Amino acid sequence: MKAARIKELGRPPVVREIDPPVRGQGQALIAPSAVPLNPIDIATSTGRFYGGSPPTPYTPGSEAVGKIVEAESLAPGTRVYVTGDGLGRKRDGTLAELAVAAEEVTVPLTDDVSDELAGACGTAGLAGWLPIVWRAQTTREDRVLVLGATGAVGLAAVQAARIVGAARIVAAGRRPEGLELARQLGAHEAVNLDAEDLPAALRDAAGGGGPTVVIDPLWGEPLVAALEAAAPGARIVQLGQSAGATAEIASALVRGKQLEILGYSNLEVPEEAHHAAYVELVGHACEGRVSFPIETYSLDRVTEAWERQAAGPGAKLIVTI
């Protein structure tokens, strides 16, 4: 079968012919049809993921939409979304014509949602959705600031804040077209992260009192500016480091405002909550309440797609098989 293979850490995958995987007890054999690319895939392939990398060569891909070929409790042809079970992080993943995963990590899908949209609702969608609805417990009284709002995760967070009815939603990023899209999807205001006085711009956009919830996939300098702008008692949900692995934060800033900094990772969400949130998010997508800019690549173009993902695309990149 064809599969994308990481032969050496730090190099993009190439397509190779390899032996198909063998299904074990409690596992499902799946034929992936849409495999989203994610920052975790890039980090794992370069040796920068905190959870380590599989031995090389390996097949990347940490999630997929596809159909059951063979399983114990799922009928052949059942359409599913799958992630977890070490896929692409501890062992071979989903960027292949066939993959295996524990049946318990599969989520059956209806035909109401496309493969591509169902994939976008996975890792990226939940990384924006769950920090709003589950980690920060956002309410209608909250003023929400989404950093990195021009990417798929940020756009998911903007739409989640809109759906829960947040009083004010501020999108912050650098790509003007992405900020305009964030407005269209629910943000009341948009702020360019290159603003001369960024803390003041963020505070003013949130209504003068500063945001009460900050969704932060960036860390680094943008997060420091957001903390300076934040309202007393604000909840900051930290889920990534796209702007830098470190941030110089004054102790007095956190203590003086009684700020709450809450860590978040999709990998640490209880499986039941993860599955329920995915089904809920897909439901919103089916009803047209959630959408993403999506670009697709064939498996034969996986190297091109991989390099584009590493560069930080605005759209959600999905490899079709």
mmCIF file of C-alpha atoms in Angstrom:
data_model
loop_
_atom_site.group_PDB
_atom_site.id
_atom_site.type_symbol
_atom_site.label_atom_id
_atom_site.label_comp_id
_atom_site.label_asym_id
_atom_site.label_seq_id
_atom_site.Cartn_x
_atom_site.Cartn_y
_atom_site.Cartn_z
ATOM 1 C CA MET A 1 0.000 0.000 0.000
ATOM 2 C CA LYS A 2 1.007 3.643 -0.345
ATOM 3 C CA ALA A 3 1.979 5.580 2.755
ATOM 4 C CA ALA A 4 3.737 8.818 3.635
ATOM 5 C CA ARG A 5 6.942 8.011 5.482
ATOM 6 C CA ILE A 6 9.232 10.049 7.707
ATOM 7 C CA LYS A 7 12.635 8.522 7.030
ATOM 8 C CA GLU A 8 14.607 10.967 9.172
ATOM 9 C CA LEU A 9 13.536 13.463 11.831
ATOM 10 C CA GLY A 10 13.591 16.991 10.479
ATOM 11 C CA ARG A 11 12.770 15.999 6.898
ATOM 12 C CA PRO A 12 9.306 16.017 5.281
ATOM 13 C CA PRO A 13 7.555 12.756 4.444
ATOM 14 C CA VAL A 14 7.756 11.030 1.072
ATOM 15 C CA VAL A 15 5.349 8.483 -0.389
ATOM 16 C CA ARG A 16 6.532 4.882 -0.344
ATOM 17 C CA GLU A 17 5.091 1.399 -0.847
ATOM 18 C CA ILE A 18 4.997 -0.500 2.461
ATOM 19 C CA ASP A 19 3.304 -3.591 3.847
ATOM 20 C CA PRO A 20 -0.272 -2.998 5.082
ATOM 21 C CA PRO A 21 -0.829 -2.999 8.850
ATOM 22 C CA VAL A 22 -2.303 -6.026 10.599
ATOM 23 C CA ARG A 23 -5.312 -5.512 12.844
ATOM 24 C CA GLY A 24 -4.949 -6.769 16.402
ATOM 25 C CA GLN A 25 -7.570 -7.668 18.991
ATOM 26 C CA GLY A 26 -9.768 -4.676 19.804
ATOM 27 C CA GLN A 27 -8.464 -2.741 16.827
ATOM 28 C CA ALA A 28 -10.147 -1.511 13.669
ATOM 29 C CA LEU A 29 -8.591 -1.583 10.213
ATOM 30 C CA ILE A 30 -9.479 1.748 8.605
ATOM 31 C CA ALA A 31 -9.153 3.128 5.081
ATOM 32 C CA PRO A 32 -8.486 6.870 5.612
ATOM 33 C CA SER A 33 -10.012 9.262 3.096
ATOM 34 C CA ALA A 34 -9.141 12.638 4.655
ATOM 35 C CA VAL A 35 -6.142 13.241 6.918
ATOM 36 C CA PRO A 36 -5.762 16.731 8.432
ATOM 37 C CA LEU A 37 -2.250 18.057 8.998
ATOM 38 C CA ASN A 38 -1.538 19.645 12.372
ATOM 39 C CA PRO A 39 1.284 21.435 14.177
ATOM 40 C CA ILE A 40 1.696 18.357 16.392
ATOM 41 C CA ASP A 41 2.548 16.307 13.285
ATOM 42 C CA ILE A 42 5.300 18.750 12.336
ATOM 43 C CA ALA A 43 6.628 18.958 15.894
ATOM 44 C CA THR A 44 6.715 15.167 16.205
ATOM 45 C CA SER A 45 8.529 14.766 12.892
ATOM 46 C CA THR A 46 11.201 17.289 13.884
ATOM 47 C CA GLY A 47 11.765 15.902 17.375
ATOM 48 C CA ARG A 48 10.287 19.007 19.033
ATOM 49 C CA PHE A 49 7.140 17.439 20.480
ATOM 50 C CA TYR A 50 7.309 17.106 24.265
ATOM 51 C CA GLY A 51 5.897 13.594 24.012
ATOM 52 C CA GLY A 52 8.754 12.374 21.819
ATOM 53 C CA SER A 53 8.770 10.833 18.336
ATOM 54 C CA PRO A 54 8.311 7.284 17.006
ATOM 55 C CA PRO A 55 11.335 5.351 15.734
ATOM 56 C CA THR A 56 12.035 6.143 12.089
ATOM 57 C CA PRO A 57 10.909 5.354 9.510
ATOM 58 C CA TYR A 58 7.286 5.897 10.502
ATOM 59 C CA THR A 59 3.977 6.975 8.982
ATOM 60 C CA PRO A 60 2.776 10.336 10.346
ATOM 61 C CA GLY A 61 -0.826 11.441 10.766
ATOM 62 C CA SER A 62 -2.542 11.811 14.137
ATOM 63 C CA GLU A 63 -6.164 11.771 12.972
ATOM 64 C CA ALA A 64 -8.326 10.827 10.000
ATOM 65 C CA VAL A 65 -11.777 10.445 8.564
ATOM 66 C CA GLY A 66 -12.314 7.141 6.786
ATOM 67 C CA LYS A 67 -14.254 3.885 6.578
ATOM 68 C CA ILE A 68 -13.988 0.679 8.539
ATOM 69 C CA VAL A 69 -12.478 -2.182 6.551
ATOM 70 C CA GLU A 70 -12.575 -4.710 9.358
ATOM 71 C CA ALA A 71 -13.370 -4.542 13.072
ATOM 72 C CA GLU A 72 -14.954 -6.526 15.874
ATOM 73 C CA SER A 73 -17.830 -4.191 16.793
ATOM 74 C CA LEU A 74 -18.086 -1.897 13.742
ATOM 75 C CA ALA A 75 -19.519 -3.001 10.420
ATOM 76 C CA PRO A 76 -17.371 -2.712 7.286
ATOM 77 C CA GLY A 77 -18.106 0.551 5.501
ATOM 78 C CA THR A 78 -18.946 2.436 8.710
ATOM 79 C CA ARG A 79 -17.733 6.006 8.347
ATOM 80 C CA VAL A 80 -15.630 7.141 11.330
ATOM 81 C CA TYR A 81 -13.382 9.843 12.704
ATOM 82 C CA VAL A 82 -10.340 8.567 14.572
ATOM 83 C CA THR A 83 -7.600 10.119 16.675
ATOM 84 C CA GLY A 84 -5.546 9.159 19.721
ATOM 85 C CA ASP A 85 -4.178 5.683 20.483
ATOM 86 C CA GLY A 86 -0.671 6.953 19.739
ATOM 87 C CA LEU A 87 -1.392 7.469 16.027
ATOM 88 C CA GLY A 88 1.484 9.323 14.403
ATOM 89 C CA ARG A 89 3.017 10.101 17.792
ATOM 90 C CA LYS A 90 4.089 6.741 19.215
ATOM 91 C CA ARG A 91 3.561 4.514 16.178
ATOM 92 C CA ASP A 92 2.487 4.586 12.542
ATOM 93 C CA GLY A 93 -0.333 7.024 11.864
ATOM 94 C CA THR A 94 -3.036 7.720 9.318
ATOM 95 C CA LEU A 95 -1.259 9.142 6.244
ATOM 96 C CA ALA A 96 -1.632 5.872 4.394
ATOM 97 C CA GLU A 97 -4.135 3.851 2.441
ATOM 98 C CA LEU A 98 -4.740 1.706 5.546
ATOM 99 C CA ALA A 99 -4.291 2.324 9.273
ATOM 100 C CA VAL A 100 -5.151 0.557 12.517
ATOM 101 C CA ALA A 101 -6.484 2.049 15.729
ATOM 102 C CA ALA A 102 -8.287 0.884 18.838
ATOM 103 C CA GLU A 103 -12.018 0.680 18.161
ATOM 104 C CA GLU A 104 -12.697 2.688 21.316
ATOM 105 C CA VAL A 105 -11.101 5.834 19.820
ATOM 106 C CA THR A 106 -13.274 5.815 16.698
ATOM 107 C CA VAL A 107 -16.339 8.072 16.429
ATOM 108 C CA PRO A 108 -19.037 7.041 13.905
ATOM 109 C CA LEU A 109 -20.084 9.781 11.472
ATOM 110 C CA THR A 110 -23.267 10.392 9.539
ATOM 111 C CA ASP A 111 -23.302 11.378 5.874
ATOM 112 C CA ASP A 112 -24.374 14.962 6.714
ATOM 113 C CA VAL A 113 -20.801 16.270 6.860
ATOM 114 C CA SER A 114 -18.029 16.069 4.270
ATOM 115 C CA ASP A 115 -14.803 14.216 4.981
ATOM 116 C CA GLU A 116 -12.873 17.483 4.877
ATOM 117 C CA LEU A 117 -15.132 19.382 7.267
ATOM 118 C CA ALA A 118 -15.325 16.414 9.639
ATOM 119 C CA GLY A 119 -11.527 16.376 9.657
ATOM 120 C CA ALA A 120 -11.276 20.122 10.318
ATOM 121 C CA CYS A 121 -13.577 19.708 13.321
ATOM 122 C CA GLY A 122 -11.073 17.270 14.851
ATOM 123 C CA THR A 123 -7.752 18.343 16.325
ATOM 124 C CA ALA A 124 -7.888 21.949 15.107
ATOM 125 C CA GLY A 125 -11.584 22.450 15.733
ATOM 126 C CA LEU A 126 -11.503 21.005 19.236
ATOM 127 C CA ALA A 127 -8.324 22.945 20.126
ATOM 128 C CA GLY A 128 -10.381 26.102 19.619
ATOM 129 C CA TRP A 129 -13.754 24.820 20.808
ATOM 130 C CA LEU A 130 -12.859 23.123 24.092
ATOM 131 C CA PRO A 131 -10.772 25.978 25.571
ATOM 132 C CA ILE A 132 -13.870 28.176 25.227
ATOM 133 C CA VAL A 133 -16.653 25.848 26.329
ATOM 134 C CA TRP A 134 -14.817 23.390 28.617
ATOM 135 C CA ARG A 135 -11.603 24.896 30.017
ATOM 136 C CA ALA A 136 -12.602 28.555 30.430
ATOM 137 C CA GLN A 137 -16.312 27.845 30.948
ATOM 138 C CA THR A 138 -17.079 30.985 28.929
ATOM 139 C CA THR A 139 -20.387 32.702 29.654
ATOM 140 C CA ARG A 140 -22.514 35.423 28.043
ATOM 141 C CA GLU A 141 -20.900 37.997 30.348
ATOM 142 C CA ASP A 142 -17.370 37.297 29.135
ATOM 143 C CA ARG A 143 -15.264 39.438 26.828
ATOM 144 C CA VAL A 144 -13.127 37.002 24.826
ATOM 145 C CA LEU A 145 -9.772 37.708 23.190
ATOM 146 C CA VAL A 146 -8.538 35.101 20.709
ATOM 147 C CA LEU A 147 -4.847 35.360 19.859
ATOM 148 C CA GLY A 148 -3.753 33.772 16.596
ATOM 149 C CA ALA A 149 -7.333 34.136 15.387
ATOM 150 C CA THR A 150 -6.420 33.849 11.704
ATOM 151 C CA GLY A 151 -5.589 30.124 11.876
ATOM 152 C CA ALA A 152 -7.979 27.175 12.045
ATOM 153 C CA VAL A 153 -7.714 26.871 15.837
ATOM 154 C CA GLY A 154 -8.280 30.578 16.380
ATOM 155 C CA LEU A 155 -11.229 30.654 13.992
ATOM 156 C CA ALA A 156 -12.760 27.712 15.862
ATOM 157 C CA ALA A 157 -12.385 29.637 19.133
ATOM 158 C CA VAL A 158 -14.007 32.753 17.627
ATOM 159 C CA GLN A 159 -16.980 30.685 16.462
ATOM 160 C CA ALA A 160 -17.232 28.871 19.802
ATOM 161 C CA ALA A 161 -17.350 32.219 21.615
ATOM 162 C CA ARG A 162 -20.072 33.392 19.241
ATOM 163 C CA ILE A 163 -22.122 30.228 19.785
ATOM 164 C CA VAL A 164 -21.991 30.517 23.593
ATOM 165 C CA GLY A 165 -23.028 34.160 23.255
ATOM 166 C CA ALA A 166 -19.954 35.939 24.644
ATOM 167 C CA ALA A 167 -20.602 39.658 25.159
ATOM 168 C CA ARG A 168 -17.538 40.718 23.180
ATOM 169 C CA ILE A 169 -15.214 38.783 20.875
ATOM 170 C CA VAL A 170 -11.858 40.193 19.765
ATOM 171 C CA ALA A 171 -9.776 38.466 17.082
ATOM 172 C CA ALA A 172 -6.042 39.194 17.060
ATOM 173 C CA GLY A 173 -3.605 38.147 14.344
ATOM 174 C CA ARG A 174 -1.388 39.408 11.557
ATOM 175 C CA ARG A 175 -2.999 38.405 8.262
ATOM 176 C CA PRO A 176 -5.560 41.052 7.226
ATOM 177 C CA GLU A 177 -7.589 38.565 5.194
ATOM 178 C CA GLY A 178 -7.685 36.200 8.155
ATOM 179 C CA LEU A 179 -8.836 38.963 10.493
ATOM 180 C CA GLU A 180 -11.595 39.874 8.042
ATOM 181 C CA LEU A 181 -12.709 36.238 7.973
ATOM 182 C CA ALA A 182 -12.722 36.199 11.788
ATOM 183 C CA ARG A 183 -15.067 39.188 11.697
ATOM 184 C CA GLN A 184 -17.350 37.386 9.279
ATOM 185 C CA LEU A 185 -17.408 34.343 11.574
ATOM 186 C CA GLY A 186 -18.333 36.273 14.708
ATOM 187 C CA ALA A 187 -15.610 38.595 16.017
ATOM 188 C CA HIS A 188 -16.847 42.064 16.987
ATOM 189 C CA GLU A 189 -13.406 43.627 16.603
ATOM 190 C CA ALA A 190 -10.086 42.668 15.036
ATOM 191 C CA VAL A 191 -6.609 43.800 16.135
ATOM 192 C CA ASN A 192 -3.377 43.396 14.214
ATOM 193 C CA LEU A 193 -0.640 42.012 16.464
ATOM 194 C CA ASP A 194 1.782 44.511 14.905
ATOM 195 C CA ALA A 195 -0.160 47.429 16.444
ATOM 196 C CA GLU A 196 2.147 50.090 17.903
ATOM 197 C CA ASP A 197 0.664 49.884 21.426
ATOM 198 C CA LEU A 198 -0.684 46.341 21.404
ATOM 199 C CA PRO A 199 -1.890 46.163 25.050
ATOM 200 C CA ALA A 200 -3.907 49.373 24.597
ATOM 201 C CA ALA A 201 -5.313 48.193 21.267
ATOM 202 C CA LEU A 202 -6.410 44.869 22.787
ATOM 203 C CA ARG A 203 -7.918 46.553 25.840
ATOM 204 C CA ASP A 204 -9.852 49.090 23.768
ATOM 205 C CA ALA A 205 -11.136 46.431 21.365
ATOM 206 C CA ALA A 206 -12.482 44.441 24.307
ATOM 207 C CA GLY A 207 -14.545 47.424 25.403
ATOM 208 C CA GLY A 208 -12.107 49.307 27.608
ATOM 209 C CA GLY A 209 -12.171 46.948 30.574
ATOM 210 C CA GLY A 210 -9.986 44.354 28.882
ATOM 211 C CA PRO A 211 -10.792 40.731 28.054
ATOM 212 C CA THR A 212 -12.033 38.373 30.765
ATOM 213 C CA VAL A 213 -11.062 35.278 28.733
ATOM 214 C CA VAL A 214 -7.897 34.980 26.617
ATOM 215 C CA ILE A 215 -7.377 32.044 24.253
ATOM 216 C CA ASP A 216 -3.633 31.789 23.601
ATOM 217 C CA PRO A 217 -2.083 29.434 21.029
ATOM 218 C CA LEU A 218 0.909 31.791 20.650
ATOM 219 C CA TRP A 219 2.722 32.459 23.966
ATOM 220 C CA GLY A 220 5.721 34.810 23.598
ATOM 221 C CA GLU A 221 5.263 38.582 23.270
ATOM 222 C CA PRO A 222 1.590 38.515 22.175
ATOM 223 C CA LEU A 223 0.653 36.733 25.386
ATOM 224 C CA VAL A 224 2.503 39.315 27.502
ATOM 225 C CA ALA A 225 0.562 42.093 25.763
ATOM 226 C CA ALA A 226 -2.698 40.210 26.332
ATOM 227 C CA LEU A 227 -1.946 39.855 30.055
ATOM 228 C CA GLU A 228 -1.302 43.584 30.295
ATOM 229 C CA ALA A 229 -4.644 44.215 28.604
ATOM 230 C CA ALA A 230 -6.596 41.586 30.551
ATOM 231 C CA ALA A 231 -9.281 42.439 33.077
ATOM 232 C CA PRO A 232 -8.770 41.578 36.760
ATOM 233 C CA GLY A 233 -9.511 37.905 37.366
ATOM 234 C CA ALA A 234 -9.265 36.991 33.675
ATOM 235 C CA ARG A 235 -8.846 33.332 32.658
ATOM 236 C CA ILE A 236 -6.031 32.702 30.180
ATOM 237 C CA VAL A 237 -6.182 29.358 28.391
ATOM 238 C CA GLN A 238 -2.715 28.471 27.069
ATOM 239 C CA LEU A 239 -2.579 25.898 24.275
ATOM 240 C CA GLY A 240 0.442 26.549 22.090
ATOM 241 C CA GLN A 241 3.701 28.367 21.432
ATOM 242 C CA SER A 242 3.576 29.513 17.810
ATOM 243 C CA ALA A 243 5.136 32.870 18.717
ATOM 244 C CA GLY A 244 7.830 31.461 20.994
ATOM 245 C CA ALA A 245 8.531 28.826 23.619
ATOM 246 C CA THR A 246 9.155 31.382 26.375
ATOM 247 C CA ALA A 247 7.498 34.553 27.636
ATOM 248 C CA GLU A 248 8.831 37.046 30.179
ATOM 249 C CA ILE A 249 5.913 37.665 32.521
ATOM 250 C CA ALA A 250 6.215 39.908 35.555
ATOM 251 C CA SER A 251 5.017 38.244 38.736
ATOM 252 C CA ALA A 252 3.217 41.408 39.809
ATOM 253 C CA LEU A 253 1.155 41.349 36.616
ATOM 254 C CA VAL A 254 -0.293 37.932 37.450
ATOM 255 C CA ARG A 255 -0.629 38.565 41.192
ATOM 256 C CA GLY A 256 -1.944 42.099 40.920
ATOM 257 C CA LYS A 257 -4.800 41.108 38.640
ATOM 258 C CA GLN A 258 -5.381 37.688 40.230
ATOM 259 C CA LEU A 259 -5.097 36.141 36.775
ATOM 260 C CA GLU A 260 -5.760 32.450 36.171
ATOM 261 C CA ILE A 261 -3.448 30.760 33.641
ATOM 262 C CA LEU A 262 -4.979 27.466 32.568
ATOM 263 C CA GLY A 263 -3.032 24.947 30.514
ATOM 264 C CA TYR A 264 -4.827 23.064 27.762
ATOM 265 C CA SER A 265 -3.969 20.123 25.492
ATOM 266 C CA ASN A 266 -6.322 18.006 23.376
ATOM 267 C CA LEU A 267 -4.264 15.005 24.481
ATOM 268 C CA GLU A 268 -5.207 15.525 28.125
ATOM 269 C CA VAL A 269 -8.972 15.853 27.654
ATOM 270 C CA PRO A 270 -10.843 12.806 29.034
ATOM 271 C CA GLU A 271 -11.855 10.552 26.159
ATOM 272 C CA GLU A 272 -15.573 10.768 26.914
ATOM 273 C CA ALA A 273 -15.490 14.576 26.960
ATOM 274 C CA HIS A 274 -13.378 14.627 23.800
ATOM 275 C CA HIS A 275 -15.817 12.413 21.880
ATOM 276 C CA ALA A 276 -18.877 14.324 23.113
ATOM 277 C CA ALA A 277 -17.343 17.657 22.139
ATOM 278 C CA TYR A 278 -16.418 16.363 18.695
ATOM 279 C CA VAL A 279 -19.962 15.160 18.044
ATOM 280 C CA GLU A 280 -21.321 18.517 19.233
ATOM 281 C CA LEU A 281 -18.934 20.493 17.042
ATOM 282 C CA VAL A 282 -19.691 18.379 13.972
ATOM 283 C CA GLY A 283 -23.376 18.979 14.668
ATOM 284 C CA HIS A 284 -22.815 22.727 14.540
ATOM 285 C CA ALA A 285 -20.843 22.281 11.313
ATOM 286 C CA CYS A 286 -23.677 20.259 9.756
ATOM 287 C CA GLU A 287 -26.086 23.088 10.576
ATOM 288 C CA GLY A 288 -23.767 25.695 9.053
ATOM 289 C CA ARG A 289 -22.889 27.368 12.363
ATOM 290 C CA VAL A 290 -19.194 26.417 12.128
ATOM 291 C CA SER A 291 -16.948 26.528 9.068
ATOM 292 C CA PHE A 292 -13.261 26.588 8.198
ATOM 293 C CA PRO A 293 -11.164 27.607 5.190
ATOM 294 C CA ILE A 294 -9.965 24.242 3.872
ATOM 295 C CA GLU A 295 -7.364 23.310 1.247
ATOM 296 C CA THR A 296 -6.841 19.734 0.070
ATOM 297 C CA TYR A 297 -3.810 17.895 -1.280
ATOM 298 C CA SER A 298 -3.582 14.395 -2.696
ATOM 299 C CA LEU A 299 -1.340 11.851 -0.943
ATOM 300 C CA ASP A 300 1.143 12.145 -3.812
ATOM 301 C CA ARG A 301 1.547 15.849 -2.894
ATOM 302 C CA VAL A 302 2.074 15.191 0.815
ATOM 303 C CA THR A 303 5.609 16.660 0.809
ATOM 304 C CA GLU A 304 4.258 19.939 -0.578
ATOM 305 C CA ALA A 305 1.409 19.966 1.919
ATOM 306 C CA TRP A 306 3.805 19.182 4.786
ATOM 307 C CA GLU A 307 6.094 22.080 3.938
ATOM 308 C CA ARG A 308 3.122 24.411 3.687
ATOM 309 C CA GLN A 309 1.865 23.270 7.096
ATOM 310 C CA ALA A 310 5.295 23.869 8.610
ATOM 311 C CA ALA A 311 5.196 27.444 7.269
ATOM 312 C CA GLY A 312 1.958 28.169 9.148
ATOM 313 C CA PRO A 313 -0.943 28.259 6.689
ATOM 314 C CA GLY A 314 -4.126 30.185 7.322
ATOM 315 C CA ALA A 315 -6.305 27.426 5.868
ATOM 316 C CA LYS A 316 -6.837 23.962 7.284
ATOM 317 C CA LEU A 317 -4.730 21.577 5.183
ATOM 318 C CA ILE A 318 -6.127 18.129 4.529
ATOM 319 C CA VAL A 319 -4.545 15.261 2.597
ATOM 320 C CA THR A 320 -7.081 13.187 0.663
ATOM 321 C CA ILE A 321 -6.446 9.511 0.004
#
